[in-house]
Amino acid sequence: MKAVVQHKYGERDVFRIENVQAPEVGDHDVVVRVKAAGVDAGVWHTMAGKPYLLRLFGFGLRAPKQRIPGRDVAGTVSRVGAGVTRFVVGDEVFGTTLKGSYAEFTQTPETRLTQKPSNISFEQAAAASVSGCTAMHGVRDAGGLKAGQKVLVLGAGGGVGSFAVQIAVAMGATVTGVCSTNKVEFVSSLGATRVIDRSREDFAAGSDRYDLIIDTAGHTSLGRLRRVLTKRGTLVIVGGEGGGPLLGGFGRSLRAPLVSLFGSQKLRGLMSGEDLPTLEALRDLIGAGNVVPPVDRTFPLEQAGKAVEYLHDGRPVGKVVVTV
């Protein structure tokens, strides 16, 4: 099969198209014929090998252990293992894989997949799992959001941020989004009550206070974020963007729980994964039309490196997808 393969860390040119062996199917696994695969910040981190801390966490010191990139996947079931009970050949599915999704086929446990809602495309489905589940964990679980609360989303025009806005609105919150100028209309269309253009207005300068802050942007100090939290509010830092080459933005995530020890505010770093109950809850929100996976641009498999670069440059309004 045709796949993107990465033999070393670096820029987009480390992604090469190669012919590799198609995956086998285990007893509880599904082989998916990939139609589309999402691009998320984790793919860039794996491509670049930065921050260096991630290499010590099992990514591989000199080269990625997993040579085919990509986690988000959407497609049709090609083969099922003997113990698979939830899918049959031909089912349209979406979810995640640890075997790489930038390929014609990928293998994944059936518990990492769910049925694709009929009201979205494969490209939209491929954009949903990683960013959507991360947003769900941040808003619902780490954030403990309740209906009627006020939420601030930093990086509201990006992948996780755009899902966080929609999920918070669906849960009955009043949402303020912070984004760049070219994304203001988009964030407003997601249901945000107020949108702050970060180039023209300082979100921390006003008198507004928020019960929950979801920070996906990675550029704001903990002190400034705490100033706009309510007395018992919660800050959730998503991912490791920003910062230096060693720790990246994970430094803030590591410091946040320590700061929480000395006050009533809850500051949390989110290291999210994908689990079936959360994926199914996301699927239901999408199926009901409460969440729409926003696809900014698609790239063919041969341009996967360009797709990752486009994401890292901060240009997308929503999500980027690789089509196969």
CSV table of C-alpha atoms in Angstrom, one decimal:
chain,number,residue,atom,x,y,z
A,1,MET,CA,0.0,0.0,0.0
A,2,LYS,CA,1.0,3.6,-0.4
A,3,ALA,CA,1.9,5.5,2.8
A,4,VAL,CA,3.7,8.6,4.1
A,5,VAL,CA,6.8,7.3,5.9
A,6,GLN,CA,9.2,9.3,8.2
A,7,HIS,CA,12.7,8.0,8.9
A,8,LYS,CA,14.0,11.1,10.8
A,9,TYR,CA,12.9,14.3,12.5
A,10,GLY,CA,12.9,17.5,10.6
A,11,GLU,CA,10.8,19.8,8.3
A,12,ARG,CA,8.1,18.8,5.9
A,13,ASP,CA,10.5,17.1,3.5
A,14,VAL,CA,11.1,14.2,6.0
A,15,PHE,CA,7.7,12.9,4.9
A,16,ARG,CA,8.2,10.5,1.9
A,17,ILE,CA,5.7,8.5,0.0
A,18,GLU,CA,6.7,4.8,0.0
A,19,ASN,CA,5.1,1.4,-0.8
A,20,VAL,CA,4.8,-0.5,2.5
A,21,GLN,CA,3.2,-3.8,3.6
A,22,ALA,CA,-0.5,-3.5,4.3
A,23,PRO,CA,-1.5,-4.0,7.9
A,24,GLU,CA,-2.7,-7.4,9.2
A,25,VAL,CA,-5.8,-7.7,11.3
A,26,GLY,CA,-5.7,-9.0,14.9
A,27,ASP,CA,-8.6,-10.7,16.7
A,28,HIS,CA,-10.0,-7.4,18.1
A,29,ASP,CA,-8.8,-5.1,15.4
A,30,VAL,CA,-10.3,-3.4,12.4
A,31,VAL,CA,-8.5,-2.6,9.1
A,32,VAL,CA,-9.8,0.7,7.7
A,33,ARG,CA,-9.6,1.8,4.1
A,34,VAL,CA,-8.6,5.4,4.8
A,35,LYS,CA,-10.6,8.1,3.0
A,36,ALA,CA,-9.2,11.0,5.0
A,37,ALA,CA,-6.9,11.7,7.9
A,38,GLY,CA,-6.8,14.7,10.3
A,39,VAL,CA,-3.8,16.9,10.9
A,40,ASP,CA,-3.3,18.0,14.6
A,41,ALA,CA,-0.5,19.6,16.5
A,42,GLY,CA,0.8,16.2,17.7
A,43,VAL,CA,1.7,15.3,14.1
A,44,TRP,CA,3.9,18.4,13.8
A,45,HIS,CA,5.6,17.5,17.1
A,46,THR,CA,6.3,14.0,15.8
A,47,MET,CA,7.5,15.3,12.5
A,48,ALA,CA,9.9,17.9,14.1
A,49,GLY,CA,10.8,15.9,17.2
A,50,LYS,CA,10.1,18.9,19.4
A,51,PRO,CA,9.9,19.7,22.2
A,52,TYR,CA,12.8,17.4,22.9
A,53,LEU,CA,11.0,16.2,26.1
A,54,LEU,CA,8.7,14.1,24.0
A,55,ARG,CA,11.6,12.1,22.6
A,56,LEU,CA,12.2,10.9,26.2
A,57,PHE,CA,8.5,9.9,26.5
A,58,GLY,CA,8.8,7.1,24.0
A,59,PHE,CA,8.6,9.0,20.7
A,60,GLY,CA,12.1,7.9,19.8
A,61,LEU,CA,15.4,9.7,20.4
A,62,ARG,CA,16.8,10.1,16.9
A,63,ALA,CA,13.8,9.1,14.8
A,64,PRO,CA,10.1,8.4,15.5
A,65,LYS,CA,9.4,4.9,16.5
A,66,GLN,CA,6.1,5.0,14.6
A,67,ARG,CA,7.2,5.7,11.0
A,68,ILE,CA,3.8,6.4,9.5
A,69,PRO,CA,2.3,9.6,10.9
A,70,GLY,CA,-1.3,10.5,11.7
A,71,ARG,CA,-3.8,9.5,14.4
A,72,ASP,CA,-7.2,10.8,13.2
A,73,VAL,CA,-8.8,8.5,10.6
A,74,ALA,CA,-12.0,8.2,8.7
A,75,GLY,CA,-12.9,5.6,6.1
A,76,THR,CA,-14.6,2.3,5.5
A,77,VAL,CA,-14.1,-1.0,7.3
A,78,SER,CA,-12.0,-3.3,5.0
A,79,ARG,CA,-11.4,-6.3,7.3
A,80,VAL,CA,-12.4,-7.3,10.9
A,81,GLY,CA,-10.8,-9.6,13.4
A,82,ALA,CA,-12.5,-12.7,14.6
A,83,GLY,CA,-13.4,-11.1,17.9
A,84,VAL,CA,-14.8,-7.9,16.5
A,85,THR,CA,-18.5,-7.4,17.4
A,86,ARG,CA,-19.3,-3.7,16.6
A,87,PHE,CA,-18.4,-3.5,12.9
A,88,VAL,CA,-18.8,-5.3,9.6
A,89,VAL,CA,-17.0,-4.8,6.3
A,90,GLY,CA,-18.2,-1.7,4.5
A,91,ASP,CA,-19.2,0.3,7.6
A,92,GLU,CA,-18.3,4.0,7.5
A,93,VAL,CA,-16.2,4.8,10.6
A,94,PHE,CA,-14.1,7.4,12.2
A,95,GLY,CA,-11.7,7.5,15.2
A,96,THR,CA,-8.0,7.1,15.9
A,97,THR,CA,-5.1,4.8,15.3
A,98,LEU,CA,-1.7,4.3,16.8
A,99,LYS,CA,-0.4,2.7,13.6
A,100,GLY,CA,-0.5,5.8,11.4
A,101,SER,CA,-3.4,7.1,9.3
A,102,TYR,CA,-1.4,8.8,6.4
A,103,ALA,CA,-1.7,5.6,4.4
A,104,GLU,CA,-4.2,3.8,2.2
A,105,PHE,CA,-5.0,1.4,5.0
A,106,THR,CA,-4.5,1.4,8.8
A,107,GLN,CA,-5.2,-1.0,11.6
A,108,THR,CA,-6.7,-0.1,15.0
A,109,PRO,CA,-8.6,-1.8,17.8
A,110,GLU,CA,-12.4,-1.6,17.4
A,111,THR,CA,-12.6,0.4,20.6
A,112,ARG,CA,-10.9,3.3,18.9
A,113,LEU,CA,-13.6,3.6,16.3
A,114,THR,CA,-17.3,4.6,16.1
A,115,GLN,CA,-19.8,4.9,13.3
A,116,LYS,CA,-19.5,8.0,11.1
A,117,PRO,CA,-22.6,10.2,11.3
A,118,SER,CA,-24.4,10.4,8.0
A,119,ASN,CA,-24.6,14.2,8.1
A,120,ILE,CA,-20.9,14.8,7.7
A,121,SER,CA,-18.3,14.0,5.1
A,122,PHE,CA,-15.3,11.7,5.6
A,123,GLU,CA,-13.1,14.9,5.6
A,124,GLN,CA,-15.1,16.3,8.5
A,125,ALA,CA,-15.1,13.0,10.3
A,126,ALA,CA,-11.3,12.8,10.0
A,127,ALA,CA,-11.1,16.3,11.6
A,128,ALA,CA,-13.1,15.3,14.6
A,129,SER,CA,-11.6,12.6,16.9
A,130,VAL,CA,-8.3,14.1,18.3
A,131,SER,CA,-9.3,17.7,18.6
A,132,GLY,CA,-12.9,17.0,19.5
A,133,CYS,CA,-12.1,14.5,22.2
A,134,THR,CA,-9.4,16.8,23.6
A,135,ALA,CA,-11.9,19.7,23.7
A,136,MET,CA,-14.5,17.4,25.3
A,137,HIS,CA,-12.1,16.3,28.0
A,138,GLY,CA,-11.0,19.9,28.6
A,139,VAL,CA,-14.5,21.4,28.8
A,140,ARG,CA,-16.5,18.6,30.3
A,141,ASP,CA,-14.1,16.7,32.4
A,142,ALA,CA,-11.1,18.8,33.5
A,143,GLY,CA,-13.2,22.0,33.3
A,144,GLY,CA,-16.3,20.6,35.0
A,145,LEU,CA,-18.5,23.0,33.0
A,146,LYS,CA,-22.0,23.6,34.2
A,147,ALA,CA,-24.9,25.2,32.3
A,148,GLY,CA,-25.0,29.0,32.7
A,149,GLN,CA,-21.3,29.4,33.4
A,150,LYS,CA,-19.0,31.9,31.5
A,151,VAL,CA,-16.2,30.4,29.4
A,152,LEU,CA,-13.2,32.0,27.7
A,153,VAL,CA,-11.5,30.0,24.9
A,154,LEU,CA,-8.1,31.2,23.8
A,155,GLY,CA,-7.2,30.0,20.3
A,156,ALA,CA,-10.9,29.7,19.5
A,157,GLY,CA,-10.3,29.6,15.8
A,158,GLY,CA,-8.0,26.6,15.8
A,159,GLY,CA,-8.7,22.9,15.9
A,160,VAL,CA,-9.3,22.2,19.6
A,161,GLY,CA,-10.5,25.7,20.2
A,162,SER,CA,-13.2,25.5,17.6
A,163,PHE,CA,-14.5,22.3,19.1
A,164,ALA,CA,-14.3,23.7,22.6
A,165,VAL,CA,-16.5,26.7,21.7
A,166,GLN,CA,-19.2,24.5,20.2
A,167,ILE,CA,-19.1,21.9,23.0
A,168,ALA,CA,-19.4,24.7,25.7
A,169,VAL,CA,-22.3,26.3,23.8
A,170,ALA,CA,-24.0,22.9,23.5
A,171,MET,CA,-23.6,22.5,27.3
A,172,GLY,CA,-25.4,25.8,28.0
A,173,ALA,CA,-22.4,28.1,28.6
A,174,THR,CA,-21.9,31.7,27.6
A,175,VAL,CA,-18.7,31.6,25.5
A,176,THR,CA,-16.2,34.3,24.7
A,177,GLY,CA,-13.6,33.4,22.1
A,178,VAL,CA,-10.2,35.0,21.5
A,179,CYS,CA,-8.6,34.6,18.1
A,180,SER,CA,-6.7,36.4,15.3
A,181,THR,CA,-8.4,39.0,13.0
A,182,ASN,CA,-9.1,36.6,10.1
A,183,LYS,CA,-10.9,34.1,12.3
A,184,VAL,CA,-13.3,36.5,14.1
A,185,GLU,CA,-16.3,35.8,11.8
A,186,PHE,CA,-15.7,32.1,12.0
A,187,VAL,CA,-15.6,31.9,15.8
A,188,SER,CA,-18.8,34.0,15.9
A,189,SER,CA,-20.4,31.4,13.6
A,190,LEU,CA,-19.6,28.7,16.1
A,191,GLY,CA,-21.9,30.2,18.6
A,192,ALA,CA,-19.6,32.4,20.7
A,193,THR,CA,-21.5,35.3,22.3
A,194,ARG,CA,-18.5,37.5,22.1
A,195,VAL,CA,-15.3,37.3,20.0
A,196,ILE,CA,-12.1,39.2,20.9
A,197,ASP,CA,-9.6,40.0,18.2
A,198,ARG,CA,-6.4,39.5,20.1
A,199,SER,CA,-4.5,42.0,17.9
A,200,ARG,CA,-6.9,44.8,18.8
A,201,GLU,CA,-8.0,44.1,22.3
A,202,ASP,CA,-6.5,42.6,25.5
A,203,PHE,CA,-8.9,40.0,26.9
A,204,ALA,CA,-7.3,40.6,30.4
A,205,ALA,CA,-7.8,44.3,30.5
A,206,GLY,CA,-11.5,44.4,31.1
A,207,SER,CA,-13.7,43.6,34.1
A,208,ASP,CA,-15.1,40.3,32.8
A,209,ARG,CA,-14.3,37.2,34.9
A,210,TYR,CA,-14.8,33.6,33.7
A,211,ASP,CA,-15.7,30.4,35.5
A,212,LEU,CA,-13.7,28.4,33.0
A,213,ILE,CA,-10.8,29.2,30.7
A,214,ILE,CA,-9.6,26.8,28.0
A,215,ASP,CA,-6.2,27.9,26.7
A,216,THR,CA,-5.1,26.2,23.5
A,217,ALA,CA,-2.9,29.1,22.4
A,218,GLY,CA,0.1,28.8,24.7
A,219,HIS,CA,1.1,32.5,24.7
A,220,THR,CA,-0.3,33.8,28.0
A,221,SER,CA,1.3,33.7,31.5
A,222,LEU,CA,-0.4,31.9,34.3
A,223,GLY,CA,-0.6,35.2,36.2
A,224,ARG,CA,-2.6,37.0,33.5
A,225,LEU,CA,-4.9,34.0,33.1
A,226,ARG,CA,-5.6,33.9,36.8
A,227,ARG,CA,-6.6,37.6,36.8
A,228,VAL,CA,-9.6,36.9,34.6
A,229,LEU,CA,-10.7,33.7,36.5
A,230,THR,CA,-13.4,33.9,39.1
A,231,LYS,CA,-12.4,33.2,42.6
A,232,ARG,CA,-13.1,29.5,42.3
A,233,GLY,CA,-12.7,29.3,38.5
A,234,THR,CA,-10.8,26.7,36.5
A,235,LEU,CA,-8.1,27.1,34.0
A,236,VAL,CA,-7.4,24.2,31.6
A,237,ILE,CA,-4.1,24.4,29.6
A,238,VAL,CA,-4.4,22.2,26.5
A,239,GLY,CA,-1.3,20.8,24.8
A,240,GLY,CA,2.2,22.1,24.7
A,241,GLU,CA,2.3,24.9,22.2
A,242,GLY,CA,4.7,27.8,22.6
A,243,GLY,CA,7.8,27.8,24.8
A,244,GLY,CA,11.3,26.6,24.1
A,245,PRO,CA,12.7,23.6,22.3
A,246,LEU,CA,13.2,21.5,25.5
A,247,LEU,CA,9.8,21.7,27.2
A,248,GLY,CA,7.8,23.6,24.7
A,249,GLY,CA,4.6,24.9,26.3
A,250,PHE,CA,4.5,22.0,28.7
A,251,GLY,CA,6.3,24.1,31.3
A,252,ARG,CA,3.1,26.0,32.1
A,253,SER,CA,1.2,22.7,32.3
A,254,LEU,CA,3.7,21.4,34.8
A,255,ARG,CA,3.6,24.6,36.9
A,256,ALA,CA,-0.1,25.0,36.9
A,257,PRO,CA,-1.0,22.3,39.5
A,258,LEU,CA,1.7,23.7,41.9
A,259,VAL,CA,0.1,27.2,41.7
A,260,SER,CA,-3.3,25.7,42.5
A,261,LEU,CA,-1.9,24.5,45.9
A,262,PHE,CA,-1.9,28.1,47.1
A,263,GLY,CA,-5.3,29.4,46.2
A,264,SER,CA,-8.9,28.5,45.5
A,265,GLN,CA,-8.6,28.6,41.7
A,266,LYS,CA,-8.0,25.3,39.9
A,267,LEU,CA,-5.2,25.3,37.3
A,268,ARG,CA,-4.8,22.2,35.3
A,269,GLY,CA,-2.7,21.0,32.4
A,270,LEU,CA,-4.5,18.6,30.1
A,271,MET,CA,-2.8,15.6,28.6
A,272,SER,CA,-5.7,14.1,26.8
A,273,GLY,CA,-6.3,10.8,25.0
A,274,GLU,CA,-9.2,9.3,23.1
A,275,ASP,CA,-11.6,6.9,24.8
A,276,LEU,CA,-14.7,5.2,23.3
A,277,PRO,CA,-17.3,6.9,25.6
A,278,THR,CA,-16.0,10.3,24.8
A,279,LEU,CA,-15.7,9.5,21.1
A,280,GLU,CA,-19.3,8.3,21.1
A,281,ALA,CA,-20.5,11.4,23.0
A,282,LEU,CA,-18.8,13.5,20.4
A,283,ARG,CA,-20.4,11.5,17.6
A,284,ASP,CA,-23.8,12.1,19.1
A,285,LEU,CA,-23.2,15.8,19.3
A,286,ILE,CA,-22.2,15.8,15.7
A,287,GLY,CA,-25.1,13.7,14.6
A,288,ALA,CA,-27.5,16.0,16.4
A,289,GLY,CA,-26.0,19.0,14.6
A,290,ASN,CA,-24.8,20.6,17.8
A,291,VAL,CA,-21.1,20.3,16.7
A,292,VAL,CA,-19.9,20.7,13.2
A,293,PRO,CA,-16.3,19.7,12.4
A,294,PRO,CA,-14.8,22.7,10.7
A,295,VAL,CA,-12.5,21.9,7.8
A,296,ASP,CA,-10.5,24.8,6.5
A,297,ARG,CA,-8.5,23.0,3.8
A,298,THR,CA,-7.6,19.6,2.4
A,299,PHE,CA,-4.3,18.3,1.0
A,300,PRO,CA,-3.7,15.1,-1.0
A,301,LEU,CA,-1.6,12.4,0.7
A,302,GLU,CA,1.5,13.4,-1.4
A,303,GLN,CA,1.3,16.9,0.2
A,304,ALA,CA,1.0,15.7,3.9
A,305,GLY,CA,4.2,17.6,4.8
A,306,LYS,CA,2.8,20.8,3.4
A,307,ALA,CA,-0.5,20.2,5.3
A,308,VAL,CA,1.4,19.9,8.6
A,309,GLU,CA,3.4,23.0,7.8
A,310,TYR,CA,0.2,24.9,7.0
A,311,LEU,CA,-1.2,24.0,10.4
A,312,HIS,CA,2.0,24.9,12.3
A,313,ASP,CA,2.1,28.3,10.6
A,314,GLY,CA,-1.2,29.1,12.4
A,315,ARG,CA,-3.1,29.8,9.1
A,316,PRO,CA,-6.0,27.3,9.4
A,317,VAL,CA,-9.5,28.5,10.3
A,318,GLY,CA,-10.5,25.3,11.9
A,319,LYS,CA,-9.0,22.0,10.8
A,320,VAL,CA,-6.7,20.7,8.1
A,321,VAL,CA,-7.2,17.3,6.6
A,322,VAL,CA,-5.2,14.9,4.4
A,323,THR,CA,-7.2,13.0,1.7
A,324,VAL,CA,-6.3,9.5,0.6
